[in-house]
Amino acid sequence: MNRLLSNFYLLGAFIVLLSSCKEEKKELSVQNAAQKPNIIYILADDLGYAELGAYGQEKIETPNIDALAKNGMLFTQHYTGAPVCAPARYNLLTGKHSGHSYVRGNDEWRERGEVWDYVAAIKDSTLEGQRPIPMTTVTIANKLKEAGYATGMVGKWGLGAPHTESVPTNFGFDYFFGFNCQRQAHTYYPVHLYENNTRVYLNNDTIAPNVRLDKGADPYKEASYAKYNLNDYASELIFDKITQFVDNNKNKPFFMYWADPIPHAPLQAPKRWVDYYIEKFGDEEPYLGERSYFPHKNPRAAYAAMVSYLDENVGKLVAQLKKEGIYENTLIMFTSDNGPTYNGGTDSPWFKSAEPFRSEYGYGKGFLYEGGIRIPMIASWPGKIKAGTTTDHISAHYDVMATLTELTGQSTPDDTDGISFLPTLLGAEEKQKQHEFLFWEYPEYGGQVAIRMGDWKVLRRNLKNKKEAATLELYNLKDDVREENNLAEQHPEILEKAAAIFAREHQNAEVENFRIPMIENGLLHQ
């Protein structure tokens, strides 16, 4: 009898514990459909860690994005899943780190033919797009659609191609408008965009990327650059579709993934903003196209103009949400896909685009140093996220899946690698789980891998570079944010710990282009 009572009490205690766990889950999630917040996720393209006023930028003006930070939370240790476009977007949408990713680099699917021929791709749409992702892929949009959300995406897809199943509307998005193909986004005045699966032709002439100034043209005269500024500006059309989507779905919960190509080169921006920064910055040397994309008479002014134009549209969107009475029930997250670029006339060092990290070539976009992977991240949700807060919680793109599924009461796919940072957003830091490590595997720019464990970061480069020896680097980010003092020889125990993590987490890439043979036997394998 006593044993029976004991078992009964144990069962009761278990039920109470289970009930308390469920209550804790409810505290952090929004179970009632009527209370589900709208979610707007804004992904800038190649925007550096310090290219916003809220992160210390002094030359480029971003008052509307800064206002999101003032009214919400600023993350100081948020990371991309990869240092270039396609894999970063895959990590974000799937919740997987790059050791488990199907997409680990920019794969233009070259076996189709002349995929880099812009004019040929206009004539033959089968040359557009990137290598398709598997149809079994589960995205954030799939999960939010299951939760009753209207789901929309505008901007740059980069994870498939026309005439394949790998298009946004097959991965949870009810609506898509923008660039299906990343290469087509190398001009802001394209011949066409896509609405769902249909080409939408624009009022633009064909100016292929990388076209230089006409022979004999004076690079110091604005008229010499007229052919690069056409009629229909892609980011303006993209933003118009956002306002329409919000208007069409304002009476139900919606998810909008705004993946604007700004400020990715080429340097093309509305004239009024360029003129504003010409007056602010003064004279500068023209960019003549020697580092690809299009020339520009005032490259620094144009770059700043692009960022401020994006900021202006963020302000317009917030104003629309307030006008419709749905701003208070909208979670807005603003971030970037990777660190600042080095080409196309951009000048990251002059803007101090990744401060306090380095941003020159070799340390920004395309590389696993902090300048290439540490990114700005701001979250705003009036009344839920405490205004004016800053967090040093270590997080990554691949945490967004877990965060939004917890928020909406959905289960997170078993094969994801992220940790929800919802407790941090809602001020429940004592409930916030921490990453044991962050993981990067990137086959391009010579082949690289990196693991961050607390303040320690292990980095290996030149893993596919036959001309240079592979590196083995160890940095203490707490003391050395610029990654200038390699401590690998002093701490073999840290390297061994990283090697064990790598051996456990690395899966050989399914796509041959993404494989790094040197590391298939472990992080320390030479």
Short mmCIF file of C-alpha atoms in Angstrom, two decimals:
data_model
loop_
_atom_site.label_atom_id
_atom_site.label_comp_id
_atom_site.label_asym_id
_atom_site.label_seq_id
_atom_site.Cartn_x
_atom_site.Cartn_y
_atom_site.Cartn_z
CA MET A 1 0.00 0.00 0.00
CA ASN A 2 2.78 2.43 0.94
CA ARG A 3 4.58 1.58 -2.30
CA LEU A 4 1.39 2.21 -4.25
CA LEU A 5 0.92 5.61 -2.58
CA SER A 6 4.54 6.43 -3.23
CA ASN A 7 4.14 5.67 -6.91
CA PHE A 8 0.95 7.72 -6.96
CA TYR A 9 2.69 10.73 -5.46
CA LEU A 10 5.57 10.36 -7.93
CA LEU A 11 3.08 10.29 -10.79
CA GLY A 12 1.39 13.39 -9.42
CA ALA A 13 4.68 15.21 -9.12
CA PHE A 14 5.53 14.28 -12.70
CA ILE A 15 2.17 15.63 -13.92
CA VAL A 16 2.72 18.88 -12.02
CA LEU A 17 6.23 19.18 -13.49
CA LEU A 18 4.93 18.47 -16.98
CA SER A 19 2.17 21.02 -16.48
CA SER A 20 4.66 23.65 -15.33
CA CYS A 21 6.80 23.01 -18.43
CA LYS A 22 3.76 23.53 -20.62
CA GLU A 23 2.89 26.73 -18.78
CA GLU A 24 6.45 27.98 -19.27
CA LYS A 25 6.13 27.23 -22.99
CA LYS A 26 2.88 29.20 -23.11
CA GLU A 27 4.51 32.16 -21.41
CA LEU A 28 6.98 32.46 -24.26
CA SER A 29 4.76 31.50 -27.18
CA VAL A 30 1.57 32.98 -28.55
CA GLN A 31 -0.99 30.17 -28.61
CA ASN A 32 -4.13 32.17 -29.28
CA ALA A 33 -4.58 32.70 -33.03
CA ALA A 34 -6.10 36.12 -32.42
CA GLN A 35 -2.89 37.19 -30.67
CA LYS A 36 -0.37 35.83 -33.17
CA PRO A 37 1.96 38.65 -34.11
CA ASN A 38 2.69 39.62 -37.67
CA ILE A 39 6.34 38.89 -38.47
CA ILE A 40 8.48 40.94 -40.85
CA TYR A 41 12.02 39.71 -41.41
CA ILE A 42 14.20 42.19 -43.32
CA LEU A 43 17.42 40.82 -44.81
CA ALA A 44 19.76 43.42 -46.29
CA ASP A 45 22.44 42.20 -48.71
CA ASP A 46 26.14 42.72 -47.87
CA LEU A 47 25.34 45.27 -45.15
CA GLY A 48 28.23 45.45 -42.71
CA TYR A 49 28.04 45.20 -38.93
CA ALA A 50 28.70 48.93 -38.50
CA GLU A 51 26.81 50.41 -41.46
CA LEU A 52 23.87 51.52 -39.31
CA GLY A 53 23.82 54.50 -36.99
CA ALA A 54 22.70 52.24 -34.15
CA TYR A 55 25.98 50.33 -34.53
CA GLY A 56 28.18 53.42 -34.69
CA GLN A 57 28.09 54.41 -38.37
CA GLU A 58 28.96 58.10 -38.74
CA LYS A 59 28.76 58.71 -42.49
CA ILE A 60 25.59 56.88 -43.61
CA GLU A 61 22.28 58.05 -42.16
CA THR A 62 19.76 55.38 -41.09
CA PRO A 63 17.28 57.08 -38.74
CA ASN A 64 14.39 54.66 -39.31
CA ILE A 65 16.37 51.48 -38.69
CA ASP A 66 18.00 53.19 -35.72
CA ALA A 67 14.49 53.88 -34.40
CA LEU A 68 13.77 50.14 -34.46
CA ALA A 69 16.80 49.67 -32.21
CA LYS A 70 15.73 52.52 -29.95
CA ASN A 71 12.28 50.98 -29.59
CA GLY A 72 13.53 47.41 -29.42
CA MET A 73 16.62 45.25 -28.95
CA LEU A 74 20.07 45.41 -30.55
CA PHE A 75 22.15 42.22 -30.83
CA THR A 76 25.93 42.61 -30.59
CA GLN A 77 26.88 38.96 -31.23
CA HIS A 78 24.63 37.81 -34.07
CA TYR A 79 26.10 35.86 -36.96
CA THR A 80 25.31 34.83 -40.48
CA GLY A 81 25.37 31.14 -41.31
CA ALA A 82 27.72 31.78 -44.25
CA PRO A 83 29.74 34.71 -45.66
CA VAL A 84 27.94 34.90 -49.05
CA CYS A 85 24.39 35.03 -50.37
CA ALA A 86 22.94 31.60 -51.18
CA PRO A 87 24.23 29.52 -48.25
CA ALA A 88 23.37 32.28 -45.78
CA ARG A 89 19.78 32.29 -47.06
CA TYR A 90 19.60 28.52 -46.89
CA ASN A 91 20.88 28.49 -43.29
CA LEU A 92 18.36 31.16 -42.35
CA LEU A 93 15.32 29.52 -43.91
CA THR A 94 16.11 25.96 -42.79
CA GLY A 95 17.70 26.42 -39.37
CA LYS A 96 20.74 24.34 -40.33
CA HIS A 97 24.38 25.25 -39.86
CA SER A 98 26.71 24.85 -42.82
CA GLY A 99 28.10 21.50 -41.69
CA HIS A 100 24.64 20.06 -42.37
CA SER A 101 23.55 22.30 -45.24
CA TYR A 102 22.64 21.19 -48.72
CA VAL A 103 23.76 24.64 -49.98
CA ARG A 104 27.24 25.65 -48.78
CA GLY A 105 28.30 28.12 -51.45
CA ASN A 106 27.07 30.06 -54.47
CA ASP A 107 26.47 27.37 -57.09
CA GLU A 108 25.43 28.80 -60.44
CA TRP A 109 24.68 25.35 -61.92
CA ARG A 110 27.12 25.89 -64.78
CA GLU A 111 26.49 22.58 -66.54
CA ARG A 112 23.41 24.16 -68.13
CA GLY A 113 25.49 26.40 -70.38
CA GLU A 114 26.49 30.09 -70.44
CA VAL A 115 24.78 30.96 -67.17
CA TRP A 116 26.90 34.09 -66.66
CA ASP A 117 25.82 35.54 -70.01
CA TYR A 118 23.22 38.08 -68.89
CA VAL A 119 21.75 38.65 -72.35
CA ALA A 120 21.58 34.92 -73.06
CA ALA A 121 19.68 34.35 -69.79
CA ILE A 122 17.14 37.01 -70.77
CA LYS A 123 16.49 35.14 -74.01
CA ASP A 124 16.58 31.69 -72.39
CA SER A 125 15.11 31.52 -68.89
CA THR A 126 16.49 28.00 -68.38
CA LEU A 127 19.87 29.68 -67.81
CA GLU A 128 18.58 31.65 -64.81
CA GLY A 129 18.82 30.68 -61.17
CA GLN A 130 21.02 28.60 -58.93
CA ARG A 131 21.21 24.86 -58.26
CA PRO A 132 17.80 23.74 -56.90
CA ILE A 133 17.35 22.63 -53.31
CA PRO A 134 15.58 19.34 -52.52
CA MET A 135 11.79 19.38 -52.36
CA THR A 136 11.99 17.77 -48.93
CA THR A 137 13.45 21.00 -47.54
CA VAL A 138 11.35 22.54 -44.75
CA THR A 139 11.56 26.33 -44.40
CA ILE A 140 10.39 28.90 -41.88
CA ALA A 141 7.60 29.77 -44.31
CA ASN A 142 6.38 26.15 -44.32
CA LYS A 143 6.13 26.18 -40.53
CA LEU A 144 4.44 29.57 -40.30
CA LYS A 145 1.97 28.61 -42.99
CA GLU A 146 1.07 25.57 -40.86
CA ALA A 147 0.46 28.02 -38.01
CA GLY A 148 -2.12 29.90 -40.08
CA TYR A 149 0.07 32.70 -41.41
CA ALA A 150 -0.21 34.32 -44.82
CA THR A 151 3.36 34.11 -46.13
CA GLY A 152 5.07 36.39 -48.60
CA MET A 153 8.58 36.93 -49.90
CA VAL A 154 10.03 39.79 -51.92
CA GLY A 155 13.58 40.41 -53.10
CA LYS A 156 16.25 37.84 -53.90
CA TRP A 157 15.62 34.07 -53.77
CA GLY A 158 18.87 32.45 -54.95
CA LEU A 159 17.93 28.88 -53.95
CA GLY A 160 16.64 27.46 -57.20
CA ALA A 161 15.73 28.32 -60.76
CA PRO A 162 12.77 28.93 -63.05
CA HIS A 163 11.35 25.78 -64.66
CA THR A 164 12.31 23.75 -61.59
CA GLU A 165 10.31 22.98 -58.47
CA SER A 166 12.81 24.96 -56.42
CA VAL A 167 10.92 28.26 -56.34
CA PRO A 168 9.59 30.17 -53.30
CA THR A 169 5.95 29.23 -53.79
CA ASN A 170 6.87 25.54 -53.37
CA PHE A 171 8.59 26.18 -50.03
CA GLY A 172 5.83 27.74 -47.98
CA PHE A 173 5.47 31.18 -49.54
CA ASP A 174 2.00 32.13 -50.77
CA TYR A 175 3.45 35.00 -52.77
CA PHE A 176 6.81 35.94 -54.30
CA PHE A 177 8.04 38.99 -56.20
CA GLY A 178 11.62 39.78 -57.11
CA PHE A 179 14.78 38.16 -58.44
CA ASN A 180 14.63 34.40 -58.76
CA CYS A 181 18.28 34.44 -59.87
CA GLN A 182 21.14 36.07 -57.98
CA ARG A 183 23.05 36.92 -61.14
CA GLN A 184 20.10 38.85 -62.55
CA ALA A 185 20.27 40.95 -59.38
CA HIS A 186 23.63 42.34 -60.53
CA THR A 187 21.66 45.28 -61.92
CA TYR A 188 18.92 47.23 -60.15
CA TYR A 189 17.41 48.01 -63.55
CA PRO A 190 16.77 44.48 -64.85
CA VAL A 191 14.79 43.56 -67.94
CA HIS A 192 12.47 41.46 -65.80
CA LEU A 193 11.56 40.29 -62.33
CA TYR A 194 9.37 37.37 -61.28
CA GLU A 195 5.92 37.43 -59.72
CA ASN A 196 5.44 33.94 -58.36
CA ASN A 197 6.56 31.83 -61.37
CA THR A 198 5.88 34.38 -64.11
CA ARG A 199 8.29 36.85 -65.66
CA VAL A 200 7.24 40.47 -65.29
CA TYR A 201 8.94 42.59 -67.95
CA LEU A 202 10.06 46.09 -66.94
CA ASN A 203 10.58 49.33 -68.81
CA ASN A 204 14.36 48.93 -68.90
CA ASP A 205 16.83 48.51 -71.76
CA THR A 206 19.33 45.67 -71.64
CA ILE A 207 22.50 46.87 -69.90
CA ALA A 208 24.47 43.77 -68.97
CA PRO A 209 26.45 43.83 -65.71
CA ASN A 210 30.12 44.84 -66.01
CA VAL A 211 29.58 47.09 -69.05
CA ARG A 212 32.16 49.90 -68.89
CA LEU A 213 31.91 53.54 -69.94
CA ASP A 214 31.65 54.29 -73.64
CA LYS A 215 34.98 54.75 -75.36
CA GLY A 216 36.12 58.33 -75.02
CA ALA A 217 33.54 59.20 -72.35
CA ASP A 218 34.69 61.69 -69.72
CA PRO A 219 34.56 59.90 -66.33
CA TYR A 220 34.17 63.25 -64.54
CA LYS A 221 30.92 64.12 -66.31
CA GLU A 222 27.63 62.78 -64.98
CA ALA A 223 26.25 62.40 -68.51
CA SER A 224 28.78 59.64 -69.18
CA TYR A 225 26.92 57.40 -66.70
CA ALA A 226 23.38 57.97 -67.99
CA LYS A 227 23.02 54.49 -69.50
CA TYR A 228 23.28 52.89 -66.04
CA ASN A 229 20.21 54.70 -64.69
CA LEU A 230 17.08 53.48 -66.44
CA ASN A 231 13.38 53.56 -65.58
CA ASP A 232 12.10 50.81 -63.28
CA TYR A 233 14.22 50.51 -60.13
CA ALA A 234 13.91 46.98 -58.75
CA SER A 235 13.96 47.87 -55.05
CA GLU A 236 11.18 50.41 -55.55
CA LEU A 237 9.00 47.81 -57.28
CA ILE A 238 9.84 45.29 -54.56
CA PHE A 239 8.80 47.70 -51.83
CA ASP A 240 5.51 48.46 -53.60
CA LYS A 241 4.68 44.74 -53.40
CA ILE A 242 5.38 44.76 -49.65
CA THR A 243 2.84 47.53 -49.09
CA GLN A 244 0.30 45.62 -51.18
CA PHE A 245 0.92 42.40 -49.26
CA VAL A 246 0.47 44.14 -45.91
CA ASP A 247 -2.72 45.81 -47.11
CA ASN A 248 -4.12 42.51 -48.41
CA ASN A 249 -3.32 40.61 -45.21
CA LYS A 250 -3.74 43.21 -42.46
CA ASN A 251 -6.72 41.42 -40.95
CA LYS A 252 -4.88 38.13 -40.33
CA PRO A 253 -1.41 37.14 -39.14
CA PHE A 254 1.21 37.41 -41.86
CA PHE A 255 4.90 36.67 -42.38
CA MET A 256 6.85 38.85 -44.81
CA TYR A 257 10.42 37.90 -45.74
CA TRP A 258 11.90 41.05 -47.29
CA ALA A 259 15.23 40.04 -48.88
CA ASP A 260 16.17 43.29 -50.58
CA PRO A 261 19.34 43.22 -52.74
CA ILE A 262 20.48 46.56 -51.25
CA PRO A 263 23.35 47.42 -50.74
CA HIS A 264 24.92 44.64 -52.84
CA ALA A 265 26.83 46.10 -55.79
CA PRO A 266 26.30 47.51 -58.43
CA LEU A 267 26.19 51.10 -57.25
CA GLN A 268 22.77 52.24 -58.44
CA ALA A 269 20.53 54.42 -56.29
CA PRO A 270 17.80 57.06 -56.66
CA LYS A 271 19.32 60.33 -57.83
CA ARG A 272 17.88 62.41 -54.99
CA TRP A 273 19.75 60.30 -52.45
CA VAL A 274 22.97 60.30 -54.46
CA ASP A 275 22.79 64.09 -54.74
CA TYR A 276 22.24 64.32 -50.99
CA TYR A 277 25.46 62.46 -50.27
CA ILE A 278 27.43 64.24 -52.99
CA GLU A 279 26.68 67.44 -51.11
CA LYS A 280 27.60 65.77 -47.80
CA PHE A 281 30.81 64.00 -48.92
CA GLY A 282 32.08 66.43 -51.54
CA ASP A 283 34.24 65.51 -54.53
CA GLU A 284 35.59 62.00 -54.92
CA GLU A 285 37.34 59.97 -57.59
CA PRO A 286 35.07 58.05 -60.00
CA TYR A 287 34.92 54.28 -59.97
CA LEU A 288 35.58 53.03 -63.51
CA GLY A 289 34.47 49.42 -63.12
CA GLU A 290 37.89 47.85 -62.63
CA ARG A 291 36.54 45.67 -59.80
CA SER A 292 33.45 44.50 -61.71
CA TYR A 293 29.83 45.70 -61.84
CA PHE A 294 29.08 49.22 -63.18
CA PRO A 295 31.15 52.42 -63.07
CA HIS A 296 29.93 55.37 -61.00
CA LYS A 297 31.00 59.01 -60.85
CA ASN A 298 30.45 59.23 -57.07
CA PRO A 299 30.87 55.72 -55.65
CA ARG A 300 30.85 56.57 -51.95
CA ALA A 301 27.81 58.80 -52.33
CA ALA A 302 26.03 56.07 -54.30
CA TYR A 303 26.75 53.41 -51.70
CA ALA A 304 25.49 55.56 -48.84
CA ALA A 305 22.47 56.48 -50.95
CA MET A 306 21.51 52.83 -51.35
CA VAL A 307 21.58 52.20 -47.60
CA SER A 308 19.61 55.37 -46.84
CA TYR A 309 17.05 54.48 -49.49
CA LEU A 310 16.50 51.11 -47.82
CA ASP A 311 16.22 52.88 -44.48
CA GLU A 312 13.63 55.27 -45.95
CA ASN A 313 11.51 52.31 -47.03
CA VAL A 314 11.75 50.75 -43.58
CA GLY A 315 10.33 54.01 -42.24
CA LYS A 316 7.50 53.92 -44.77
CA LEU A 317 6.63 50.36 -43.79
CA VAL A 318 6.51 51.22 -40.10
CA ALA A 319 4.27 54.18 -40.91
CA GLN A 320 1.91 51.89 -42.84
CA LEU A 321 1.76 49.43 -39.94
CA LYS A 322 0.90 52.26 -37.56
CA LYS A 323 -1.74 53.65 -39.92
CA GLU A 324 -3.39 50.23 -40.18
CA GLY A 325 -3.31 49.80 -36.40
CA ILE A 326 -1.16 46.65 -36.54
CA TYR A 327 2.26 48.02 -35.57
CA GLU A 328 1.83 47.06 -31.91
CA ASN A 329 1.24 43.46 -32.95
CA THR A 330 4.16 43.18 -35.37
CA LEU A 331 7.58 41.70 -34.69
CA ILE A 332 10.15 43.31 -37.01
CA MET A 333 13.61 41.82 -37.34
CA PHE A 334 16.30 43.59 -39.35
CA THR A 335 19.64 42.03 -40.27
CA SER A 336 22.07 41.28 -43.14
CA ASP A 337 23.07 38.16 -45.04
CA ASN A 338 26.82 38.62 -44.47
CA GLY A 339 29.53 41.20 -43.98
CA PRO A 340 30.42 44.10 -46.28
CA THR A 341 31.82 43.54 -49.75
CA TYR A 342 35.08 44.70 -51.30
CA ASN A 343 34.22 45.11 -54.98
CA GLY A 344 32.04 47.06 -57.39
CA GLY A 345 33.30 50.45 -56.22
CA THR A 346 32.29 50.02 -52.59
CA ASP A 347 34.77 51.32 -50.01
CA SER A 348 34.20 49.42 -46.77
CA PRO A 349 37.37 50.65 -45.02
CA TRP A 350 36.40 54.30 -45.64
CA PHE A 351 32.96 53.74 -44.14
CA LYS A 352 34.45 51.54 -41.36
CA SER A 353 31.72 49.13 -42.42
CA ALA A 354 32.59 46.33 -39.99
CA GLU A 355 34.04 48.31 -37.09
CA PRO A 356 35.46 47.15 -34.67
CA PHE A 357 36.29 44.26 -37.02
CA ARG A 358 38.28 44.46 -40.23
CA SER A 359 36.43 44.85 -43.53
CA GLU A 360 39.12 45.01 -46.24
CA TYR A 361 39.44 42.16 -48.72
CA GLY A 362 40.22 38.93 -46.89
CA TYR A 363 38.32 39.95 -43.77
CA GLY A 364 34.81 40.91 -44.94
CA LYS A 365 32.41 39.19 -47.31
CA GLY A 366 33.56 35.76 -48.44
CA PHE A 367 35.68 35.10 -45.35
CA LEU A 368 35.03 33.61 -41.92
CA TYR A 369 36.72 36.37 -39.96
CA GLU A 370 34.35 38.42 -37.81
CA GLY A 371 34.03 41.15 -40.45
CA GLY A 372 32.57 38.62 -42.86
CA ILE A 373 30.17 36.84 -40.52
CA ARG A 374 29.27 39.14 -37.57
CA ILE A 375 26.20 41.06 -38.67
CA PRO A 376 23.78 43.66 -37.30
CA MET A 377 20.50 42.35 -35.90
CA ILE A 378 17.68 44.42 -34.47
CA ALA A 379 14.34 43.17 -33.18
CA SER A 380 11.37 45.41 -32.42
CA TRP A 381 7.97 44.41 -31.00
CA PRO A 382 6.22 47.17 -29.04
CA GLY A 383 5.13 46.13 -25.58
CA LYS A 384 6.85 42.74 -25.83
CA ILE A 385 10.52 43.58 -26.45
CA LYS A 386 11.79 46.15 -23.96
CA ALA A 387 12.74 49.38 -25.71
CA GLY A 388 16.36 50.46 -25.87
CA THR A 389 17.83 47.13 -24.83
CA THR A 390 21.06 45.50 -25.98
CA THR A 391 21.99 41.84 -25.75
CA ASP A 392 25.32 40.05 -26.12
CA HIS A 393 23.58 36.68 -26.52
CA ILE A 394 25.51 34.67 -29.11
CA SER A 395 23.13 33.73 -31.93
CA ALA A 396 23.02 33.01 -35.64
CA HIS A 397 20.75 33.01 -38.68
CA TYR A 398 19.99 29.37 -38.08
CA ASP A 399 18.37 30.24 -34.72
CA VAL A 400 15.53 32.13 -36.41
CA MET A 401 13.63 28.96 -37.33
CA ALA A 402 13.57 27.79 -33.68
CA THR A 403 12.69 31.27 -32.46
CA LEU A 404 9.70 31.75 -34.73
CA THR A 405 8.37 28.23 -34.29
CA GLU A 406 8.48 28.64 -30.52
CA LEU A 407 6.80 32.02 -30.82
CA THR A 408 3.92 30.58 -32.85
CA GLY A 409 3.58 27.31 -30.96
CA GLN A 410 4.96 25.12 -33.73
CA SER A 411 7.34 22.21 -33.44
CA THR A 412 10.84 22.80 -34.77
CA PRO A 413 12.05 20.28 -37.39
CA ASP A 414 14.26 17.61 -35.79
CA ASP A 415 17.14 18.18 -38.20
CA THR A 416 17.71 21.85 -37.38
CA ASP A 417 20.68 23.19 -35.42
CA GLY A 418 19.28 26.41 -33.99
CA ILE A 419 18.36 27.50 -30.47
CA SER A 420 15.40 29.80 -29.94
CA PHE A 421 16.35 33.27 -28.71
CA LEU A 422 12.72 34.09 -27.88
CA PRO A 423 13.51 34.21 -24.13
CA THR A 424 16.08 36.92 -24.83
CA LEU A 425 13.59 38.91 -26.93
CA LEU A 426 10.97 38.75 -24.17
CA GLY A 427 13.35 39.60 -21.33
CA ALA A 428 13.48 36.09 -19.86
CA GLU A 429 17.25 35.72 -20.07
CA GLU A 430 17.28 33.25 -17.18
CA LYS A 431 15.45 30.80 -19.47
CA GLN A 432 17.72 31.39 -22.45
CA LYS A 433 19.68 28.37 -23.64
CA GLN A 434 23.21 28.96 -24.90
CA HIS A 435 25.12 27.53 -27.85
CA GLU A 436 27.95 25.18 -27.04
CA PHE A 437 29.42 26.31 -30.35
CA LEU A 438 28.68 28.04 -33.65
CA PHE A 439 29.78 26.26 -36.81
CA TRP A 440 30.81 27.37 -40.30
CA GLU A 441 32.00 25.35 -43.28
CA TYR A 442 32.54 27.28 -46.48
CA PRO A 443 34.11 25.77 -49.62
CA GLU A 444 34.83 28.99 -51.54
CA TYR A 445 37.57 31.64 -51.33
CA GLY A 446 40.12 28.86 -50.85
CA GLY A 447 38.01 26.67 -48.56
CA GLN A 448 37.43 27.60 -44.91
CA VAL A 449 35.99 26.29 -41.66
CA ALA A 450 35.44 27.98 -38.31
CA ILE A 451 34.04 27.11 -34.91
CA ARG A 452 33.26 29.55 -32.13
CA MET A 453 33.18 28.16 -28.56
CA GLY A 454 32.46 30.88 -26.02
CA ASP A 455 35.17 33.51 -26.50
CA TRP A 456 37.39 31.13 -28.50
CA LYS A 457 37.30 30.90 -32.28
CA VAL A 458 39.17 28.35 -34.38
CA LEU A 459 39.63 29.20 -38.05
CA ARG A 460 41.17 27.28 -40.92
CA ARG A 461 41.74 28.78 -44.37
CA ASN A 462 43.25 27.67 -47.69
CA LEU A 463 41.80 24.18 -47.37
CA LYS A 464 41.27 23.97 -51.13
CA ASN A 465 44.01 26.37 -52.17
CA LYS A 466 46.86 24.47 -53.83
CA LYS A 467 49.10 27.55 -53.93
CA GLU A 468 49.06 28.36 -50.21
CA ALA A 469 49.42 26.22 -47.11
CA ALA A 470 46.36 25.64 -44.95
CA THR A 471 46.24 27.83 -41.87
CA LEU A 472 45.41 26.90 -38.29
CA GLU A 473 44.27 29.93 -36.33
CA LEU A 474 42.91 30.45 -32.82
CA TYR A 475 41.65 33.75 -31.47
CA ASN A 476 40.24 34.91 -28.15
CA LEU A 477 37.48 37.27 -29.28
CA LYS A 478 37.08 38.80 -25.84
CA ASP A 479 40.61 40.19 -25.98
CA ASP A 480 41.21 40.29 -29.73
CA VAL A 481 38.09 41.20 -31.75
CA ARG A 482 40.19 42.05 -34.80
CA GLU A 483 41.68 38.55 -34.83
CA GLU A 484 45.29 39.69 -35.02
CA ASN A 485 46.94 37.39 -32.43
CA ASN A 486 46.99 33.72 -33.40
CA LEU A 487 47.15 31.63 -30.20
CA ALA A 488 46.99 28.20 -31.83
CA GLU A 489 50.40 27.06 -30.58
CA GLN A 490 49.61 28.06 -26.98
CA HIS A 491 46.30 26.20 -26.65
CA PRO A 492 46.31 22.71 -28.20
CA GLU A 493 43.50 21.70 -25.82
CA ILE A 494 41.15 24.25 -27.45
CA LEU A 495 42.06 22.94 -30.89
CA GLU A 496 41.34 19.38 -29.80
CA LYS A 497 37.95 20.42 -28.47
CA ALA A 498 37.15 22.10 -31.77
CA ALA A 499 38.34 19.03 -33.67
CA ALA A 500 35.94 16.84 -31.69
CA ILE A 501 33.05 19.20 -32.44
CA PHE A 502 33.95 19.25 -36.10
CA ALA A 503 34.16 15.46 -36.31
CA ARG A 504 30.71 15.23 -34.73
CA GLU A 505 28.99 17.98 -36.71
CA HIS A 506 30.51 17.80 -40.19
CA GLN A 507 28.62 15.88 -42.86
CA ASN A 508 30.15 15.56 -46.29
CA ALA A 509 28.30 17.81 -48.71
CA GLU A 510 25.84 16.17 -51.09
CA VAL A 511 26.89 18.51 -53.90
CA GLU A 512 30.43 17.82 -55.09
CA ASN A 513 31.19 21.53 -55.62
CA PHE A 514 30.74 22.09 -51.90
CA ARG A 515 33.13 19.39 -50.70
CA ILE A 516 36.44 20.18 -49.03
CA PRO A 517 38.50 16.96 -49.26
CA MET A 518 41.17 18.15 -46.82
CA ILE A 519 38.72 18.29 -43.91
CA GLU A 520 36.75 15.13 -44.49
CA ASN A 521 38.84 13.36 -41.83
CA GLY A 522 38.54 16.07 -39.19
CA LEU A 523 39.40 19.68 -38.44
CA LEU A 524 43.09 19.09 -37.70
CA HIS A 525 43.71 16.79 -40.66
CA GLN A 526 46.44 18.19 -42.93
#
